[in-house]
Backbone as a chain_set.jsonl record, in Angstrom:
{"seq": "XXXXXXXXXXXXXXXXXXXXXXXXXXXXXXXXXXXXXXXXXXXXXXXXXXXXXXXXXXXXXXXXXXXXXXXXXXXXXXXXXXXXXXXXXXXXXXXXXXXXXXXXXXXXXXXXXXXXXXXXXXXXXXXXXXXXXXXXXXXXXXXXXXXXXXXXXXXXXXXXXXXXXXXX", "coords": {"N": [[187.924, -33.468, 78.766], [187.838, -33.521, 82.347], [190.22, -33.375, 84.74], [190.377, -35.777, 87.407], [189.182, -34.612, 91.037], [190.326, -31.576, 90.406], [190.023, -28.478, 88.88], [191.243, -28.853, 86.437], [191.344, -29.478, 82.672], [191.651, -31.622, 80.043], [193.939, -30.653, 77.444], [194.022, -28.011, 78.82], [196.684, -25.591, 79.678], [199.265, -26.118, 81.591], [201.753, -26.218, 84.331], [204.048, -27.89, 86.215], [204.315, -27.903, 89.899], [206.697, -28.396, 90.966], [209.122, -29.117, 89.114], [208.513, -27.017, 87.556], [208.097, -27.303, 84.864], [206.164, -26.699, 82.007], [203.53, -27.097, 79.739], [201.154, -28.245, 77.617], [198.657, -30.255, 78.873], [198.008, -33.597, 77.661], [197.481, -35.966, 78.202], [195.3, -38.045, 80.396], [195.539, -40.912, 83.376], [193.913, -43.077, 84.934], [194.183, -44.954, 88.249], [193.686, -48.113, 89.413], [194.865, -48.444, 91.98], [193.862, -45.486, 92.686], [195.578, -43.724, 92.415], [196.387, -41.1, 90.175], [197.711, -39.213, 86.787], [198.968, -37.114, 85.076], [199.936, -36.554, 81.813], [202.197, -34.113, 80.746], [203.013, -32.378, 77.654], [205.683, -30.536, 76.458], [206.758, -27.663, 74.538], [207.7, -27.849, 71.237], [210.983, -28.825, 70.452], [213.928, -28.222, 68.965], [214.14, -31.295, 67.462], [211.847, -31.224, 66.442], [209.599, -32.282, 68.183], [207.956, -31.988, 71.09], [209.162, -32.403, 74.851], [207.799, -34.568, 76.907], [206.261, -35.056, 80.473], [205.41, -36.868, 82.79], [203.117, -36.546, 85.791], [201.766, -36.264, 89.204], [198.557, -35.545, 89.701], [198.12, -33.859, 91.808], [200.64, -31.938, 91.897], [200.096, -30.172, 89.701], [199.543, -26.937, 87.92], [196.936, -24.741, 87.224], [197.972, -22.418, 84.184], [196.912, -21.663, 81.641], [193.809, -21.501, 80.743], [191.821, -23.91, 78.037], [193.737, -24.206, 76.409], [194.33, -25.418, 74.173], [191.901, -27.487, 72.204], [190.144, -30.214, 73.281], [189.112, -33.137, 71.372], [187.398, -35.281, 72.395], [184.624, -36.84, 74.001], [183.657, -35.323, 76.887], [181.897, -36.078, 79.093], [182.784, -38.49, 79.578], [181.846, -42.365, 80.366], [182.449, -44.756, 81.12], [181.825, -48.524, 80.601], [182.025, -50.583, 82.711], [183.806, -50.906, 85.7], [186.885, -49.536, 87.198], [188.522, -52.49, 88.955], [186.882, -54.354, 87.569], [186.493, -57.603, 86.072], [187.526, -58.336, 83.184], [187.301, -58.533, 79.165], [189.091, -58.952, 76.727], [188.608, -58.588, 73.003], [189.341, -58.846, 70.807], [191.746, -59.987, 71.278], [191.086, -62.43, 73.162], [191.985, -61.963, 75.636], [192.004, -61.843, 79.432], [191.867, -60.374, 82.291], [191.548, -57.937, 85.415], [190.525, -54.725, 85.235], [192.712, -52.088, 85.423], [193.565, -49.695, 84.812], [192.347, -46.769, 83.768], [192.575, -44.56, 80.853], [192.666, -41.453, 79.074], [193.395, -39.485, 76.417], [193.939, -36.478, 74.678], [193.451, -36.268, 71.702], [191.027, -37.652, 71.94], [191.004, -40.642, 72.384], [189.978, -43.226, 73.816], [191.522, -45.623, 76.682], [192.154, -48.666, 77.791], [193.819, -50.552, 80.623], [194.964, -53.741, 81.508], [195.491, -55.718, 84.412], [196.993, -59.042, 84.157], [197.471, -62.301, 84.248], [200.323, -63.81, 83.39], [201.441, -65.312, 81.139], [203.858, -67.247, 79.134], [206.204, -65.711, 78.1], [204.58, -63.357, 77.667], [203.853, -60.46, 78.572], [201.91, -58.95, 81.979], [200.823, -57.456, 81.766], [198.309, -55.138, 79.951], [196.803, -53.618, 77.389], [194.442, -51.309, 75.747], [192.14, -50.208, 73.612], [189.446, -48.86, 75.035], [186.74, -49.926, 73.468], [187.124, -52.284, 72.386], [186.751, -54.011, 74.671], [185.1, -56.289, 77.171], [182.516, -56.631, 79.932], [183.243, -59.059, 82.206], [182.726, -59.707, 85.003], [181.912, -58.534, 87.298], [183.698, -56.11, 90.341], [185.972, -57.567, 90.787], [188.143, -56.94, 91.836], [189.471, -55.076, 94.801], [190.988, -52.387, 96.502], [189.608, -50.976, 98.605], [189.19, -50.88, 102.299], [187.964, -52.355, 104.798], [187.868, -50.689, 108.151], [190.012, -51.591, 110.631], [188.969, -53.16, 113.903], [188.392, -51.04, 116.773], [191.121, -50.258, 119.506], [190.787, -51.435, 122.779], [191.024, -49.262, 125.027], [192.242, -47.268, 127.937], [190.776, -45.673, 130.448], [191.273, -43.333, 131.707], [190.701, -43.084, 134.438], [191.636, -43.951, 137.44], [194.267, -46.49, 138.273], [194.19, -50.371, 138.103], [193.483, -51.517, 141.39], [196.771, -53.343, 142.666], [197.372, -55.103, 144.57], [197.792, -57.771, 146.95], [197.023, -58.16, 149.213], [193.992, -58.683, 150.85], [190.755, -56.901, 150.067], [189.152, -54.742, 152.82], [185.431, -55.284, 152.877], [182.779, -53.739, 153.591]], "CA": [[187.876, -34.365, 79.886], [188.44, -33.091, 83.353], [191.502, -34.13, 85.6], [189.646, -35.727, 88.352], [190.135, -33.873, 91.701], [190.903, -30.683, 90.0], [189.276, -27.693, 87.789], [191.872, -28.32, 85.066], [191.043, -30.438, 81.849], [192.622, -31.571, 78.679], [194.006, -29.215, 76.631], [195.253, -26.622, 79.189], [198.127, -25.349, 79.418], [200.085, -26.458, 82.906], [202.999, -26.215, 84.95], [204.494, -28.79, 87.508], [204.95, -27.225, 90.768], [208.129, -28.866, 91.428], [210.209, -28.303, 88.323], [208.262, -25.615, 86.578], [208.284, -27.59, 83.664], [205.243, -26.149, 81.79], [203.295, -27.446, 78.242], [200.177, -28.968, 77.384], [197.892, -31.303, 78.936], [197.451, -34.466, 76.714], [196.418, -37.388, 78.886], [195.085, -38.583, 82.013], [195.506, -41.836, 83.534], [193.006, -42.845, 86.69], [194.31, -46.492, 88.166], [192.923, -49.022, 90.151], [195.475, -47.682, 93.628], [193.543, -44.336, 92.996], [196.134, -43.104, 91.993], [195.719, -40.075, 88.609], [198.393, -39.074, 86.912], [199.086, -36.32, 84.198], [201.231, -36.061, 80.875], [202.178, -32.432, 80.145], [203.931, -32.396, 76.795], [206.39, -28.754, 76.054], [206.81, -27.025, 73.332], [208.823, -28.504, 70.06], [212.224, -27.802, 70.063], [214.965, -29.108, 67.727], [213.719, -32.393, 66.801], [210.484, -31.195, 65.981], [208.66, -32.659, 69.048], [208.529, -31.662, 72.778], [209.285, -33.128, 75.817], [206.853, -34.737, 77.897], [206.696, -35.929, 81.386], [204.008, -37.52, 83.827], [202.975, -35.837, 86.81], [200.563, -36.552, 90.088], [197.716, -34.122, 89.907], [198.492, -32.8, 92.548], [201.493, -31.298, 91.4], [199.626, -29.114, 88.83], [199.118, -25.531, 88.623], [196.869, -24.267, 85.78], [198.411, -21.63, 83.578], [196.25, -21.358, 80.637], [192.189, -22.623, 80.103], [191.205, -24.153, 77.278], [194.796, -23.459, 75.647], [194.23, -26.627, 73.116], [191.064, -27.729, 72.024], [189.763, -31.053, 73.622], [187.737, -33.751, 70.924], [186.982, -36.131, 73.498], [183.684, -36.612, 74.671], [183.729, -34.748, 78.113], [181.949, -36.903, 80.238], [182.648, -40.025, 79.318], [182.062, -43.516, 81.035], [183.145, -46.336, 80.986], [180.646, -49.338, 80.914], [182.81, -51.456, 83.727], [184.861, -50.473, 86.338], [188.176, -50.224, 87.762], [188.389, -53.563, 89.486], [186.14, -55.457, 87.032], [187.302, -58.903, 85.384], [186.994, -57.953, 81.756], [188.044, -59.531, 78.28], [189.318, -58.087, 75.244], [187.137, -59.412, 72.232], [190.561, -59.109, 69.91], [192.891, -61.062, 71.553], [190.676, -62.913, 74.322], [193.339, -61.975, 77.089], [191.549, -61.785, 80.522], [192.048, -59.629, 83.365], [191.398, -57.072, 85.967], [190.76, -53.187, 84.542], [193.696, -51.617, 86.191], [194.203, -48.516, 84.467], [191.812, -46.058, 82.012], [193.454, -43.549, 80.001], [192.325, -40.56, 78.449], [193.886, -38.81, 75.029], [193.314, -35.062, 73.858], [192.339, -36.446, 70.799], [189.564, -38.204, 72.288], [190.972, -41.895, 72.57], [189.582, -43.819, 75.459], [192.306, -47.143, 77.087], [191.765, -49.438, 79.44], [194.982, -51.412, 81.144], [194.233, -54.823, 81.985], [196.025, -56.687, 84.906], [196.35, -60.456, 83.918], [197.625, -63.326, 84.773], [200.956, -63.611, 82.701], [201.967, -66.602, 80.328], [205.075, -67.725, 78.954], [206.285, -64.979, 76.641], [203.477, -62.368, 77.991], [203.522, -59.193, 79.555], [201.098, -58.773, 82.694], [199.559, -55.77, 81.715], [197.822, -55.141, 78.166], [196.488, -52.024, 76.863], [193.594, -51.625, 74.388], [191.081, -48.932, 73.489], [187.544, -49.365, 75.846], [185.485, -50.237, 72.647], [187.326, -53.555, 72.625], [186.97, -54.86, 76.103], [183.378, -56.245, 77.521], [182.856, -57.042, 81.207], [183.183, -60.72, 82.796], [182.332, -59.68, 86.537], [181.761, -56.715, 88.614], [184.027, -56.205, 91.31], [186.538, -58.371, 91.298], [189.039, -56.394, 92.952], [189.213, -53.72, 95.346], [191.654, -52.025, 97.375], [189.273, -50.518, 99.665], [189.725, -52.086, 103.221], [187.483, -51.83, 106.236], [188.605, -50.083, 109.626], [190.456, -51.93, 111.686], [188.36, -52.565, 115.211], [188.969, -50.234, 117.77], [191.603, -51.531, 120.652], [190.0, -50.733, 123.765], [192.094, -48.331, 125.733], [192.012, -47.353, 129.244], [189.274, -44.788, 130.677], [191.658, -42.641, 132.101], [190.59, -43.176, 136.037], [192.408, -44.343, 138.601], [194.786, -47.695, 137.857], [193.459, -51.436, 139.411], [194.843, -52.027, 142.547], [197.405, -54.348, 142.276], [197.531, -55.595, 145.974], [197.866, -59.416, 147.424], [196.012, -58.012, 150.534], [192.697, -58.763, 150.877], [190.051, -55.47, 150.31], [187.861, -54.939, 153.239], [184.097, -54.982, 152.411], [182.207, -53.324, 154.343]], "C": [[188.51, -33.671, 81.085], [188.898, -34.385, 83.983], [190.549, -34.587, 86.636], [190.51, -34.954, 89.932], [190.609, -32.504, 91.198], [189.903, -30.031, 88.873], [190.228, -27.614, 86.373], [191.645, -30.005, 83.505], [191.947, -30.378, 80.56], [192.765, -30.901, 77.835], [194.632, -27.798, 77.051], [196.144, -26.629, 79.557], [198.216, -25.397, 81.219], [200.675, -26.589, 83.467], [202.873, -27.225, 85.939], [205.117, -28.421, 88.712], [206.411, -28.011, 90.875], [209.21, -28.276, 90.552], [209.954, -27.301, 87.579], [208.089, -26.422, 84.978], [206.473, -27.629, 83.087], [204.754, -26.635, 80.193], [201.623, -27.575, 78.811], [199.396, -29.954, 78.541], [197.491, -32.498, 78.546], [197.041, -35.398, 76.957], [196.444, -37.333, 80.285], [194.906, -40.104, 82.178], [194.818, -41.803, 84.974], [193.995, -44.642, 86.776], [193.653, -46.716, 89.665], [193.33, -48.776, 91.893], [194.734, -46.305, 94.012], [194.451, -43.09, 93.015], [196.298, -42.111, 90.047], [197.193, -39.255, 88.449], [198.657, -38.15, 85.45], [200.015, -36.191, 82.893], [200.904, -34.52, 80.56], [203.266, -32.326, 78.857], [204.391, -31.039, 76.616], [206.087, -28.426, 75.086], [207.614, -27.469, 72.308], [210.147, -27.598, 70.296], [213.205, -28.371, 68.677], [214.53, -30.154, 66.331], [212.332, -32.587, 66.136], [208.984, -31.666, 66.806], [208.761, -32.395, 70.425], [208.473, -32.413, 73.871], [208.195, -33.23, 76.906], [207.233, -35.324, 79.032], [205.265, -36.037, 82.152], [204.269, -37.404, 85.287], [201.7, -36.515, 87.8], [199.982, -35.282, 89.773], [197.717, -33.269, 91.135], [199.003, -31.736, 92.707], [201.543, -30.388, 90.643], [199.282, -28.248, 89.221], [198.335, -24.841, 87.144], [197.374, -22.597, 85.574], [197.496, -20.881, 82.651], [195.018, -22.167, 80.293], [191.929, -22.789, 78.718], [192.435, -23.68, 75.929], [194.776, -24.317, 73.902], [193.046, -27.434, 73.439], [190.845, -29.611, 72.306], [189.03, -31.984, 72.522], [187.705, -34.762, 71.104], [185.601, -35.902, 73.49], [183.787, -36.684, 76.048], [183.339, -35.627, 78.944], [181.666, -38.596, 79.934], [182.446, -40.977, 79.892], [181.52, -44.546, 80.815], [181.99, -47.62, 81.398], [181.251, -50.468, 81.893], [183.457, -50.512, 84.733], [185.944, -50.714, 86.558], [188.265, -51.409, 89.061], [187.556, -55.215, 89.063], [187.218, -56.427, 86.71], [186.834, -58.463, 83.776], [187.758, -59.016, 80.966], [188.565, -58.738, 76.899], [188.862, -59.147, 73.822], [188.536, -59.378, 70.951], [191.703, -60.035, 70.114], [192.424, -62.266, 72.95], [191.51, -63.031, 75.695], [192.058, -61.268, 78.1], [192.102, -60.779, 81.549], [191.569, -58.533, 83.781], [191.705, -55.698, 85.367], [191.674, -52.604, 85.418], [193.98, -50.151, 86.116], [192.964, -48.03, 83.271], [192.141, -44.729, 82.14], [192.987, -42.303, 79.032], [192.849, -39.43, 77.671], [193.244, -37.482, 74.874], [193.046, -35.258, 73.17], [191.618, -37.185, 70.772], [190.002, -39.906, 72.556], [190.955, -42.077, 74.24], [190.75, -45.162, 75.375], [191.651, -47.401, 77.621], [193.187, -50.213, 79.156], [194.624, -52.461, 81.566], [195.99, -55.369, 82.96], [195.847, -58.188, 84.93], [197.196, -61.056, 84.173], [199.149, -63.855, 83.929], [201.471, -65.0, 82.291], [202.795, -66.797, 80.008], [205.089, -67.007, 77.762], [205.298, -63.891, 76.795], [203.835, -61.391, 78.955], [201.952, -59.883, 80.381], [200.425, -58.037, 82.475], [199.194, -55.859, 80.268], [197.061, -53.809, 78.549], [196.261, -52.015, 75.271], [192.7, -50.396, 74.312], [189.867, -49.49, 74.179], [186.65, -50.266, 74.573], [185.363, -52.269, 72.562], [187.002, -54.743, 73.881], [185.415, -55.036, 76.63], [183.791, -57.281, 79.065], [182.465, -58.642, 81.064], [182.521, -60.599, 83.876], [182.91, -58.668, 86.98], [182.944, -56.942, 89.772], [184.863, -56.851, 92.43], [187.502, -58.186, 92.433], [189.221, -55.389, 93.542], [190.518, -53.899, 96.257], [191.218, -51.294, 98.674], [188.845, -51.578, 101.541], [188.839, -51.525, 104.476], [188.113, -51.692, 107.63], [188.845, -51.075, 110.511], [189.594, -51.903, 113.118], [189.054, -52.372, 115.914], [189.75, -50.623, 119.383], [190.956, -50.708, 121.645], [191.626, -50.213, 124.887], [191.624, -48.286, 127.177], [191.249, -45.869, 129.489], [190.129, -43.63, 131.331], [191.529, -42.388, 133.946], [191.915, -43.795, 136.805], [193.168, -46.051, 137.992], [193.716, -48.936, 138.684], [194.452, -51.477, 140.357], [195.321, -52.829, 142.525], [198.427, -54.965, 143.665], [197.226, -57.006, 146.172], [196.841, -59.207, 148.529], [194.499, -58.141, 150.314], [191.872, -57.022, 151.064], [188.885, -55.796, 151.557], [186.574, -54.446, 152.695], [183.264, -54.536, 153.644], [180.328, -53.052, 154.121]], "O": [[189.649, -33.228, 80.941], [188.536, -35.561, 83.977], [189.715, -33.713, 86.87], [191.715, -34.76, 90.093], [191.644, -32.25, 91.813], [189.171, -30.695, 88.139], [190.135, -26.762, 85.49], [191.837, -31.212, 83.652], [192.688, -29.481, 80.157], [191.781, -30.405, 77.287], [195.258, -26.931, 76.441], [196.673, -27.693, 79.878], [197.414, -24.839, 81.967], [200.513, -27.798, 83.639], [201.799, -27.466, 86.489], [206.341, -28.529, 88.783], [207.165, -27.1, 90.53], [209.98, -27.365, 90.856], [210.818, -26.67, 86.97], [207.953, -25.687, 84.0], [205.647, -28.385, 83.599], [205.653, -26.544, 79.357], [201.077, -27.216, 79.854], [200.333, -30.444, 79.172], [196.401, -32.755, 79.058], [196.236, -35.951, 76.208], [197.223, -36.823, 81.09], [194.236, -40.69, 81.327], [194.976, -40.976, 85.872], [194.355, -45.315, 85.81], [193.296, -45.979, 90.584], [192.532, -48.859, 92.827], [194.78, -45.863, 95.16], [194.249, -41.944, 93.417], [196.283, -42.705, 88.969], [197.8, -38.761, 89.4], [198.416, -38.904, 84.507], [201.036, -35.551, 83.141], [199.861, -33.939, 80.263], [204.443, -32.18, 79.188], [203.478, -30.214, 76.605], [205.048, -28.862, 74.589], [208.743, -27.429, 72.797], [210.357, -26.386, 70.33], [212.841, -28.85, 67.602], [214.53, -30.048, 65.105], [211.83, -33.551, 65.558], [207.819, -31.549, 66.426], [209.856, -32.646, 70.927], [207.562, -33.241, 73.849], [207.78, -32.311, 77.612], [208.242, -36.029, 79.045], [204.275, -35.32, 82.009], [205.204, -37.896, 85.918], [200.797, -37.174, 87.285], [200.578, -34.218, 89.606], [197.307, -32.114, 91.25], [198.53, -30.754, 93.28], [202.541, -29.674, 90.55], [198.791, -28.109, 90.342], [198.994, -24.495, 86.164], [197.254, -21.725, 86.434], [197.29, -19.675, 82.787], [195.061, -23.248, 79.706], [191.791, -21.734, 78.098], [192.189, -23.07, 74.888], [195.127, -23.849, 72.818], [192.924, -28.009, 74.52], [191.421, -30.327, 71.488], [187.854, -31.636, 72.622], [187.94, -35.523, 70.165], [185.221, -34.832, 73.015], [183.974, -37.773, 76.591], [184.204, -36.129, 79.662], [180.771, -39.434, 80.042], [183.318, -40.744, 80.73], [180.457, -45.04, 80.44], [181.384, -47.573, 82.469], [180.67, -51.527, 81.655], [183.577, -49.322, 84.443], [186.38, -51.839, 86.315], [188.014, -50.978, 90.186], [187.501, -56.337, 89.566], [188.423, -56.289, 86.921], [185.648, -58.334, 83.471], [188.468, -59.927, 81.392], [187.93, -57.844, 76.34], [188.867, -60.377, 73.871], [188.359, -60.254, 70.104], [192.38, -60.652, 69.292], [193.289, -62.846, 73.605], [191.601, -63.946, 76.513], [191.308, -60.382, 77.69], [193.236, -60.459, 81.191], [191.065, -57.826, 82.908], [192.85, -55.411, 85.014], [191.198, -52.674, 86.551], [194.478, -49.477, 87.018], [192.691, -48.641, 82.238], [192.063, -43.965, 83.102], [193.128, -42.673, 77.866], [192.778, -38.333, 78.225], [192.018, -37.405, 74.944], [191.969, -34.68, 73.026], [191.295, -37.642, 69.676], [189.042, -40.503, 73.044], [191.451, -41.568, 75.245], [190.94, -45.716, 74.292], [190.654, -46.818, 78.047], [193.66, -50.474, 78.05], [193.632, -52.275, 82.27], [197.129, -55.402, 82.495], [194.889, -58.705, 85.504], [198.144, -60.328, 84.47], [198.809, -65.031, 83.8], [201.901, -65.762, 83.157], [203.389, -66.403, 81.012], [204.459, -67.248, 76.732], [205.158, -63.354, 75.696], [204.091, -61.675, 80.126], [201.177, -60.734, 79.945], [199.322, -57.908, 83.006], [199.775, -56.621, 79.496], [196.836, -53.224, 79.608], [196.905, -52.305, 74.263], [192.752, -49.62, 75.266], [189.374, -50.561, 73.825], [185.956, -51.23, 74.897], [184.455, -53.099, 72.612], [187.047, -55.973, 73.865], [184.605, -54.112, 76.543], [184.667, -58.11, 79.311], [181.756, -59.244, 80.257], [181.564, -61.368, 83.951], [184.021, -58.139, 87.016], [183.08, -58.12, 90.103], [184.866, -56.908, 93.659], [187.691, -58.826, 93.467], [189.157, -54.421, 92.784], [191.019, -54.95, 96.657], [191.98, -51.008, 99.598], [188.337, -52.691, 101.677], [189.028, -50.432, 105.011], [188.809, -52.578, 108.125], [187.909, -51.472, 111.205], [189.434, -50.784, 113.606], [190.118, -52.963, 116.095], [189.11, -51.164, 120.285], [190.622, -49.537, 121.468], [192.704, -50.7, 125.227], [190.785, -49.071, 127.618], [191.242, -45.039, 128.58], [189.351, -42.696, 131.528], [192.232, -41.585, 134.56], [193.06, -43.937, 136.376], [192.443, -46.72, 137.256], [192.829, -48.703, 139.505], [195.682, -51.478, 140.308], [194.524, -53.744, 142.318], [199.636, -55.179, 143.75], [196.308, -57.45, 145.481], [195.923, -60.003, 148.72], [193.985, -57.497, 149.4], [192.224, -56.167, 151.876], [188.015, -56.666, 151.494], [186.518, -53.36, 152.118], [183.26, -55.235, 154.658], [179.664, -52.556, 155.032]]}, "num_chains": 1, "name": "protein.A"}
């Protein structure tokens, strides 16, 4: 699966410009702000497992292609979008797709923003296979341009005289 925005995909090996801190690739998250966001897990140390942390793609620098083998299907998608009204067919919880998630070993999420009940988290998080759309388009963050204030033409000011102009 490629990072969107970027020639680097799951599996290679990647550093975080900022702290240098360098591993793996193992998921990508896209969300509904448009905002994409990277886990890079290290190398095992001690405890037998390595330290991961979550990065903007931006922040990436690839190191190594194809360092760990991807079994994902590459171009995957998603039968809804981010902003649909969806449902999850296991627990009938409702809400807006907020977040989908993508695993090196191939698992697809989806994040649902919902409506929160007494005793409920807002957010839920399920594998795609589960979730079937309600309605297209419920929510968007994209926002049309502001109209344009009208400015001044750059000429000469109005005259701002009591006197009468002669006409001639």
């Amino acid at each position: 699966m490629k990072v969107p925005f970027t020639s680097i995909h799951l599996g290679d090996r990647v550093r975080d410009k900022v702290t240098g801190f360098e591993g793996i690739a193992v998921s990508c998250s896209e969300y509904l702000t448009g905002q994409v966001r990277v886990v890079i897990e290290g190398k095992a140390g001690d405890t037998g497992t390595g330290d991961m942390i979550s990065v903007d793609w931006q922040l990436l620098e690839l190191v190594e292609k194809g360092a760990v083998e991807y079994s994902g299907v590459p171009d995957f998608e998603y039968p809804f979008a981010l902003g649909d009204r969806v449902v999850c067919k296991l627990t009938q919880s409702k809400g807006v797709a907020t977040e989908f998630s993508h695993f090196l070993n191939g698992c697809v999420n989806v994040g649902i923003t919902r409506k929160p009940k007494k005793g409920q988290s807002d957010f839920y998080h399920n594998s795609w296979q589960y979730f079937e759309l309600v309605e297209k388009g419920v929510f968007s963050l994209k926002t049309e341009a502001a109209p344009a204030k009208k400015v001044g033409s750059g000429g000469p000011s109005v005259r701002m005289s009591r006197a009468p102009v002669a006409r001639s």
